Short mmCIF file of C-alpha atoms in Angstrom, two decimals:
data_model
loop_
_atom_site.label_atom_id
_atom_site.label_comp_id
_atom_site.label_asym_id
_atom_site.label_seq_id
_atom_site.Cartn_x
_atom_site.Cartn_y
_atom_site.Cartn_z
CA UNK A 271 26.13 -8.07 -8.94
CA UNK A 272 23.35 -10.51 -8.06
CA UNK A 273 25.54 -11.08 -4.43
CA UNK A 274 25.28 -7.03 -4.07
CA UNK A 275 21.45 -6.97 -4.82
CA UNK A 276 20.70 -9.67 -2.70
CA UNK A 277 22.11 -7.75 0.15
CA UNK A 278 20.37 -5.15 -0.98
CA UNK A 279 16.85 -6.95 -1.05
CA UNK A 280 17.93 -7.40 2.84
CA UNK A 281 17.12 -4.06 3.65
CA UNK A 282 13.16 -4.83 2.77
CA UNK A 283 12.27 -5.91 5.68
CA UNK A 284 9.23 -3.39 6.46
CA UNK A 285 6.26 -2.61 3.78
CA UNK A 286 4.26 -0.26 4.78
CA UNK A 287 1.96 0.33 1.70
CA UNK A 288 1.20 -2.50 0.41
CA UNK A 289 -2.60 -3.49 -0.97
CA UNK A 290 -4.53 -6.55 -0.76
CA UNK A 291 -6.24 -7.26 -3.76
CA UNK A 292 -3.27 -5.74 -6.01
CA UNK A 293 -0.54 -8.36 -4.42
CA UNK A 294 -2.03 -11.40 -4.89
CA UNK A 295 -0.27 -14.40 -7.11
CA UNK A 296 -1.90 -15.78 -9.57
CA UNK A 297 -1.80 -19.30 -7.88
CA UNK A 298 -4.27 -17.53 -5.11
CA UNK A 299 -6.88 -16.30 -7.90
CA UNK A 300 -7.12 -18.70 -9.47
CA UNK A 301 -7.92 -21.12 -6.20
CA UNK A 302 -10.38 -18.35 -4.79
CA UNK A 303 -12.04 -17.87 -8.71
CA UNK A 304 -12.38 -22.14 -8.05
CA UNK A 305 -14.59 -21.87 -5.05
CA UNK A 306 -16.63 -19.65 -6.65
CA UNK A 307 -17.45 -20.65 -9.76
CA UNK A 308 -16.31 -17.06 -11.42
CA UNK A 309 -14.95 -17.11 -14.68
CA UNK A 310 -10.96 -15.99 -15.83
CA UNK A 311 -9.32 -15.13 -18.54
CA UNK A 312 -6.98 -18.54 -18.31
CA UNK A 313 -6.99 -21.08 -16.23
CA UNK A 314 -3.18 -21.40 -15.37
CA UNK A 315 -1.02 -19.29 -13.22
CA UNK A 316 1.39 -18.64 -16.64
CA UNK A 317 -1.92 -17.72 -18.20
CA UNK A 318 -3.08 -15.15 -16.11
CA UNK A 319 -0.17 -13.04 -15.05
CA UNK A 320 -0.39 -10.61 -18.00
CA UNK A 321 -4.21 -9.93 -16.77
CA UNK A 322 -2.99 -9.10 -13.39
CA UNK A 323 0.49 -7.35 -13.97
CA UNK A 324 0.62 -3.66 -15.44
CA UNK A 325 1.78 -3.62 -19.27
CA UNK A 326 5.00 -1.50 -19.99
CA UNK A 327 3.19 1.07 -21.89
CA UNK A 328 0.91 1.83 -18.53
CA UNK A 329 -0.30 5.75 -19.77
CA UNK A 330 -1.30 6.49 -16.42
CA UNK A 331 -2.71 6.02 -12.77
CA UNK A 332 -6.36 5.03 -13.72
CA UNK A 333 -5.10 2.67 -16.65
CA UNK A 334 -2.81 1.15 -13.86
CA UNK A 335 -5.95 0.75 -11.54
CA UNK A 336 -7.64 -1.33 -14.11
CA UNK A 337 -5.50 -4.55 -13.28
CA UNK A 338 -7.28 -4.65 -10.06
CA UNK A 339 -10.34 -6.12 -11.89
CA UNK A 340 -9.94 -9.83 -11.61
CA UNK A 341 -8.95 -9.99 -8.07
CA UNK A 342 -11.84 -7.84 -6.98
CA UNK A 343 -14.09 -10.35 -8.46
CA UNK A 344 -13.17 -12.95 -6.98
CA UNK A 345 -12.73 -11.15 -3.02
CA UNK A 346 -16.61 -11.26 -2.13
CA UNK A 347 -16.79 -14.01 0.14
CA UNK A 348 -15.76 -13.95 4.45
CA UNK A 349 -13.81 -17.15 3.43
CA UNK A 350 -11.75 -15.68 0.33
CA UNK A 351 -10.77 -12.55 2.10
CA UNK A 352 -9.18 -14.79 4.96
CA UNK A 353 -7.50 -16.82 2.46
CA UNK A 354 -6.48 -13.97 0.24
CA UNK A 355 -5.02 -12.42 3.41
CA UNK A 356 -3.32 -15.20 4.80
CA UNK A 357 -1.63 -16.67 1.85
CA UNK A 358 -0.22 -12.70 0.86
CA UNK A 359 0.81 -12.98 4.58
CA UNK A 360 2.72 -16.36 3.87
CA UNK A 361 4.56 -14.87 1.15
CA UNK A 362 6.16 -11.96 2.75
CA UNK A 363 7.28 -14.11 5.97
CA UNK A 364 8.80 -16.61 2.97
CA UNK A 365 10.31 -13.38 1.70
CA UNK A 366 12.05 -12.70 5.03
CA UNK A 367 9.48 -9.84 5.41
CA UNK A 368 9.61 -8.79 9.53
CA UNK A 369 6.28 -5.94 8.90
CA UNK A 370 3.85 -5.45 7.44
CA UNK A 371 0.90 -2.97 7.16
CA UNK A 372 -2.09 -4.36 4.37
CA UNK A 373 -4.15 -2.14 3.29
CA UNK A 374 -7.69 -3.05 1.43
CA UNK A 375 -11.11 -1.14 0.87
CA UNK A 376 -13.97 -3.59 2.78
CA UNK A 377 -16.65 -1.44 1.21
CA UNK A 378 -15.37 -2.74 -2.51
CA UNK A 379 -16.16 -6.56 -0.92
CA UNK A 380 -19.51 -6.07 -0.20
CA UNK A 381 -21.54 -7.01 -3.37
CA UNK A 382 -22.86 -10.31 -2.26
CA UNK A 383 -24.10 -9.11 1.05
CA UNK A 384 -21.15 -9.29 2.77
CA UNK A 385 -21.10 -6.35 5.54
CA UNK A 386 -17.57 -4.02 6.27
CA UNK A 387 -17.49 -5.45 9.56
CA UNK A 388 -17.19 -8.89 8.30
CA UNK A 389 -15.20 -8.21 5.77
CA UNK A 390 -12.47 -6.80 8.06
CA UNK A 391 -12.71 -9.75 10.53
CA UNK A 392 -11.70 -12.43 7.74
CA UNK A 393 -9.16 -10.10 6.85
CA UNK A 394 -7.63 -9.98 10.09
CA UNK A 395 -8.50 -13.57 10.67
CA UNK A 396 -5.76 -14.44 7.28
CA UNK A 397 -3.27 -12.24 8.68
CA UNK A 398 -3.32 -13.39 12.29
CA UNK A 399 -3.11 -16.89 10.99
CA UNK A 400 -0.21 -16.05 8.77
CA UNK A 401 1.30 -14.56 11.44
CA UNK A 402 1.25 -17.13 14.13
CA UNK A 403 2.29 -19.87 11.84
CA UNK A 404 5.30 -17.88 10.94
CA UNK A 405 6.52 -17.77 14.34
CA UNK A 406 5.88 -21.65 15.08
CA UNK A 407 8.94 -23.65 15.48
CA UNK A 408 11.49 -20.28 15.66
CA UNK A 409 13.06 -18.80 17.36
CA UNK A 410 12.45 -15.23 15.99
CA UNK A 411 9.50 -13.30 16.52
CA UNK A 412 7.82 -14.17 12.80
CA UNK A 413 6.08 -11.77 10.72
CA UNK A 414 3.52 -9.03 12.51
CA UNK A 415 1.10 -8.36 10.11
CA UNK A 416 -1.09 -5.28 10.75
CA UNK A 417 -4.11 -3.79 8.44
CA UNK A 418 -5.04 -0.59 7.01
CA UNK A 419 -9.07 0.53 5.73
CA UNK A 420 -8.79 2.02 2.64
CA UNK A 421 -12.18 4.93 2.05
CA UNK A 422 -12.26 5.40 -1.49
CA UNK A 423 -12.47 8.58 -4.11
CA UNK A 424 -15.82 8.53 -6.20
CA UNK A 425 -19.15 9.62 -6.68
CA UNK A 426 -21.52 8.13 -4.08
CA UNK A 427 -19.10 6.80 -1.43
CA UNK A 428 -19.75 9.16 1.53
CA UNK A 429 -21.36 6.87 3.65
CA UNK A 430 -19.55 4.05 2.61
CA UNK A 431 -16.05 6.01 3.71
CA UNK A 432 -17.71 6.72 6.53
CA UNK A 433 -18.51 2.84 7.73
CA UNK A 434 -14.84 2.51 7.03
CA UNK A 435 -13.98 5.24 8.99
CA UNK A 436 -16.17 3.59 12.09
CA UNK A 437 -15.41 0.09 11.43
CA UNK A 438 -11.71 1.46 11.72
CA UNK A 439 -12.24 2.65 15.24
CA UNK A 440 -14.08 -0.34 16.20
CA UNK A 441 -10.92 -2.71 15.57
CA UNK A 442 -8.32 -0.11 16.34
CA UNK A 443 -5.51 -1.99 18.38
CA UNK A 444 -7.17 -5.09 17.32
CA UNK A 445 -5.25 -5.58 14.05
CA UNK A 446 -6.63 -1.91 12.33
CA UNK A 447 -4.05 0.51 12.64
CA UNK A 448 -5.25 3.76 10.25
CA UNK A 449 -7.64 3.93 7.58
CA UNK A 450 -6.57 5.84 3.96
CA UNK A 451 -8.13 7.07 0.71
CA UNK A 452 -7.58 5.84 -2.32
CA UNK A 453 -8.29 5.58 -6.11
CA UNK A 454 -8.20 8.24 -8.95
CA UNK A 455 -7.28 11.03 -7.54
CA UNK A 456 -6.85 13.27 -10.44
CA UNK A 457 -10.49 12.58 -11.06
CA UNK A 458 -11.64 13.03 -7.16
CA UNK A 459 -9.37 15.58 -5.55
CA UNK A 460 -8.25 15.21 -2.15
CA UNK A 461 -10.27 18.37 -0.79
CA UNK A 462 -13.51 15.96 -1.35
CA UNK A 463 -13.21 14.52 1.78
CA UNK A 464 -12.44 16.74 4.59
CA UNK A 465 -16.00 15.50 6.12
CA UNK A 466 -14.61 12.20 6.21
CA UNK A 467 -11.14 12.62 8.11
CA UNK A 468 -12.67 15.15 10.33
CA UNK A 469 -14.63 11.98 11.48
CA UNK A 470 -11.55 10.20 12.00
CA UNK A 471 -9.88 12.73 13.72
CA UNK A 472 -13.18 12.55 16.40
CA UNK A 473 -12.75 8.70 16.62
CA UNK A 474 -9.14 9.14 17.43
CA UNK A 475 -8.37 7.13 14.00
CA UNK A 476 -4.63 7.61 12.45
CA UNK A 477 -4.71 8.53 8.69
CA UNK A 478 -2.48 8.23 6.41
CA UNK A 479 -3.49 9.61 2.34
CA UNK A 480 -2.67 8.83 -0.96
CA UNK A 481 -2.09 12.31 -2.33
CA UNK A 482 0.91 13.77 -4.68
CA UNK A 483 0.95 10.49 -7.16
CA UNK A 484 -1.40 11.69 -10.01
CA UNK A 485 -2.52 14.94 -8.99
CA UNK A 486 0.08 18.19 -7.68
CA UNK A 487 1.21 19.45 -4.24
CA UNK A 488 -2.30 21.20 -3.34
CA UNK A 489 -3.29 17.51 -2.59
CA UNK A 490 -1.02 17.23 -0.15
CA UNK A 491 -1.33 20.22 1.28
CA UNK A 492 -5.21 19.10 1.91
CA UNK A 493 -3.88 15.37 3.14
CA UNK A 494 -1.82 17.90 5.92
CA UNK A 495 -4.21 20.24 6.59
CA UNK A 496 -6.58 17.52 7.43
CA UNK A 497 -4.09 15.86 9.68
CA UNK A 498 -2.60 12.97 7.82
CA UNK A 499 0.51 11.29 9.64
CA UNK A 500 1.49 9.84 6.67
CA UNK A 501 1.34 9.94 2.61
CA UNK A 502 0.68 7.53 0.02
CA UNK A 503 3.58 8.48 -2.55
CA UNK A 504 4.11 12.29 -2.17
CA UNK A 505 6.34 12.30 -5.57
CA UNK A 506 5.01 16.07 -6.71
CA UNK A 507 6.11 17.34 -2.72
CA UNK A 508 9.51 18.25 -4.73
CA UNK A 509 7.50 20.48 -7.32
CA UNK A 510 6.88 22.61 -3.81
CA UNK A 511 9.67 24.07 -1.60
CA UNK A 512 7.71 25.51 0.64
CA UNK A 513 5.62 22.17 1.34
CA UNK A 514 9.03 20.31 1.62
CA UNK A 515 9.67 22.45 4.70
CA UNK A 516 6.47 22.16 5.80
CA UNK A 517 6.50 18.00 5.45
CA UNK A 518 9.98 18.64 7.46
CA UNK A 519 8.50 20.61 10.09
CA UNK A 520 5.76 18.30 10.74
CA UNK A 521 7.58 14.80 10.37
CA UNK A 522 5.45 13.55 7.80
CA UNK A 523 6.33 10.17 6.60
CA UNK A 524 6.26 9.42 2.76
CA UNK A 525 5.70 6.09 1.52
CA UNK A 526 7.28 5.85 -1.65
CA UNK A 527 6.90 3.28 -4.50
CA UNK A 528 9.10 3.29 -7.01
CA UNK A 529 8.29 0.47 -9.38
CA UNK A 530 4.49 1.68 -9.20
CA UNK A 531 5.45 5.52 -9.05
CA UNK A 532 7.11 5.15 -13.01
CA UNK A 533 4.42 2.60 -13.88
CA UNK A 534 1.47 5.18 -13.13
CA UNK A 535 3.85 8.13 -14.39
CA UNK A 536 3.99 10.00 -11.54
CA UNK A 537 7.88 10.23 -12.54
CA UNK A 538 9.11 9.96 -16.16
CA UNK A 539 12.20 8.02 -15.25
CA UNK A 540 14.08 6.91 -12.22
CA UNK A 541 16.78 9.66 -12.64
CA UNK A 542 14.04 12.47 -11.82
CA UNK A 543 12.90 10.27 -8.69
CA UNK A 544 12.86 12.57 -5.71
CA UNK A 545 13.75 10.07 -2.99
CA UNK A 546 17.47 11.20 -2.60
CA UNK A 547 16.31 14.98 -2.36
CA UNK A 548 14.01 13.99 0.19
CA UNK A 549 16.44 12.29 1.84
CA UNK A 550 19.03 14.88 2.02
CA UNK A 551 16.83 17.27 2.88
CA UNK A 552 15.70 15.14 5.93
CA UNK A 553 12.12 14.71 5.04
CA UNK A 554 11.30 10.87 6.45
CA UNK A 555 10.72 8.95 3.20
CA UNK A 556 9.93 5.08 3.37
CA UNK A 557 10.42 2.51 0.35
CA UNK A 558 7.61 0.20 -0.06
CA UNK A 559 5.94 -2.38 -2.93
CA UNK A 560 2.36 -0.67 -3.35
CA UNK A 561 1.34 -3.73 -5.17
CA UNK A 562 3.07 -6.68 -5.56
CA UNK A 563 1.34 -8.73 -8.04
CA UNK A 564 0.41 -5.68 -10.80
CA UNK A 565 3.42 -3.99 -10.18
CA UNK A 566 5.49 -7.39 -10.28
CA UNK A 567 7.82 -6.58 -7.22
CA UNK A 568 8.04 -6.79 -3.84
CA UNK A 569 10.00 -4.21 -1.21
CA UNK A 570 13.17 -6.23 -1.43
CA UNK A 571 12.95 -6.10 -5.23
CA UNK A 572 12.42 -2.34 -4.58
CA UNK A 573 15.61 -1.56 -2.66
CA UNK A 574 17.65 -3.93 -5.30
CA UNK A 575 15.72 -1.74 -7.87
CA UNK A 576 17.26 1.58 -6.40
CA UNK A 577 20.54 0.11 -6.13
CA UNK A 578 21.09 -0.70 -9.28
CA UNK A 579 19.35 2.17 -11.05
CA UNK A 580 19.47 4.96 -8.56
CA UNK A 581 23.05 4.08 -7.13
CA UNK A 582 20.84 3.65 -3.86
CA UNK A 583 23.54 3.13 -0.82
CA UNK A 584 23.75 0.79 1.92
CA UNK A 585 24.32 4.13 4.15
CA UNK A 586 20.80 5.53 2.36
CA UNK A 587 18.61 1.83 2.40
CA UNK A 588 19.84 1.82 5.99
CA UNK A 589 18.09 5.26 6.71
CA UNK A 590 15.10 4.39 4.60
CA UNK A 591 14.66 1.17 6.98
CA UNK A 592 15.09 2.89 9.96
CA UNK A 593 12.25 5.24 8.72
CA UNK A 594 10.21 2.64 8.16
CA UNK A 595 10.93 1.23 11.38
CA UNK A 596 10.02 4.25 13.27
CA UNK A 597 6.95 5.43 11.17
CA UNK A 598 4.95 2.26 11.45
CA UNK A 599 1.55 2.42 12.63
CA UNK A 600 1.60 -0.60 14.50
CA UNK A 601 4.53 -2.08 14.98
#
């Protein structure tokens, strides 16, 4: 069995939704928390895992989003965001990782004076890093390691979303590949922020959405209607035949999370997952880690994960890569 999931874990090779500040190790916190002074809950790796990993009982999405906390506190500086960056970007080439896109919000970095712009450039400054040292020495190509601007759902974040939005286009090509919205969206439906992608749309900026994880199908009818190339999650698409079809029509690529999709209850249990009917029905679903620290996985783990308690198939976790492959902003 573990032979079978390790050659299963083989088939995580591309993470396409996968965010910053939830996917750092504990080891990283704490050494960011040390250069500046901010206080933890413990003060050893062992320690502060159950601070940054979701509890079993997790109720819901905005309960889930609470783990994100501790690492936000200590992401305000131009030289922890680098570090943050590259050291995430060490583990995945470790983890035989070939892709991947990381997405972060800059505007949530900004407390201490720090500006979106900059934030973004130490960003991309860890990953580049990460990158080139993964290719020094081999013969393979390394790790590419691409980034995507989260805007944000709330009260008060127009113009914020919209620096994202233009920051975005400034660095497209450059390491930026799409911006996305994120956060509670059963509090701060998807229809919010048509202003916002409209201005994307006019900058030429790809979009992808997080929409059909804690609210229904009418936010991802809003996510297409606006223009989105991809979504974040899309579990409640199956509640909808008619936006199934629709999701077929256009291409739309769903980035699916499993781990993180049961954690936030946006399925009860893995035997009502809706991967496989997307998958027969020939809508182009991706597997990816959404967060690898709260969630406590990684893609690999993810594919293993399906395997075992999905009865996944090497036919089906080929498909899923090859979606992945093909659906990538940047790659």
């Amino acid at each position: 069995m573990r032979s079978h999931n390790r050659r299963m874990e083989e088939y995580g090779k591309i993470d396409l939704h996968l965010h910053l500040d939830g996917s750092l190790s504990a080891e990283t916190i704490l050494k960011l928390a040390g250069r500046e002074h901010a206080k933890l809950p413990a003060d050893t790796p062992e320690g502060l895992r159950p601070y940054l990993t979701v509890k079993i009982d997790c109720g819901s999405l905005n309960e889930y989003l609470k783990c994100f906390d501790i690492p936000l506190a200590v992401l305000r500086t131009a030289e922890n965001l680098e570090l943050a960056a590259y050291e995430l970007g060490v583990r995945l080439s470790k983890k035989g990782i070939s892709y991947g896109e990381i997405r972060f919000a800059p505007q949530l970095h900004c407390q201490n004076g720090l500006t979106q712009e900059e934030a973004v450039r130490a960003v991309l400054a860890g990953l580049d890093r990460a990158s080139i040292e993964s290719r020094l020495g081999k013969r393979e190509k390394g790790i590419g390691l691409r980034s995507i601007l989260c805007c944000m759902r709330g009260v008060g974040l127009h113009e914020a979303n919209l620096e994202t939005i233009r920051v975005a286009s400034r660095y497209l090509g450059m390491g930026v590949v799409a911006v996305d919205l994120a956060g509670a969206e059963a509090l701060y439906p998807t229809s919010d922020y048509e202003e916002e992608f409209r201005y994307a749309r006019s900058l030429g900026v790809p979009f992808t959405i997080h929409a059909g994880e804690a609210a229904g199908p009418e936010s991802i009818w809003k996510a297409l209607e606006f223009g989105a190339l991809r979504i974040g999650h899309g579990v409640r698409a199956a509640e909808d035949e008619r936006l199934m079809e629709e999701l077929i029509r256009r291409g739309t690529v769903l980035e699916m999370c499993p781990t993180s999709n049961l954690q936030t209850k946006a399925v009860r249990s893995l035997s009502e997952y809706p991967l496989r009917t997307y998958l027969d029905r020939g809508i182009k679903v991706t597997v990816n880690s959404d967060n690898m620290t709260v969630s406590d996985t990684w893609v690999g783990k993810e594919f293993a994960l399906l395997s075992q308690e999905y009865g996944l198939t090497e036919d089906e976790a080929g498909k899923l890569l090859e979606n992945a492959e093909k659906a990538a902003f940047g790659m």
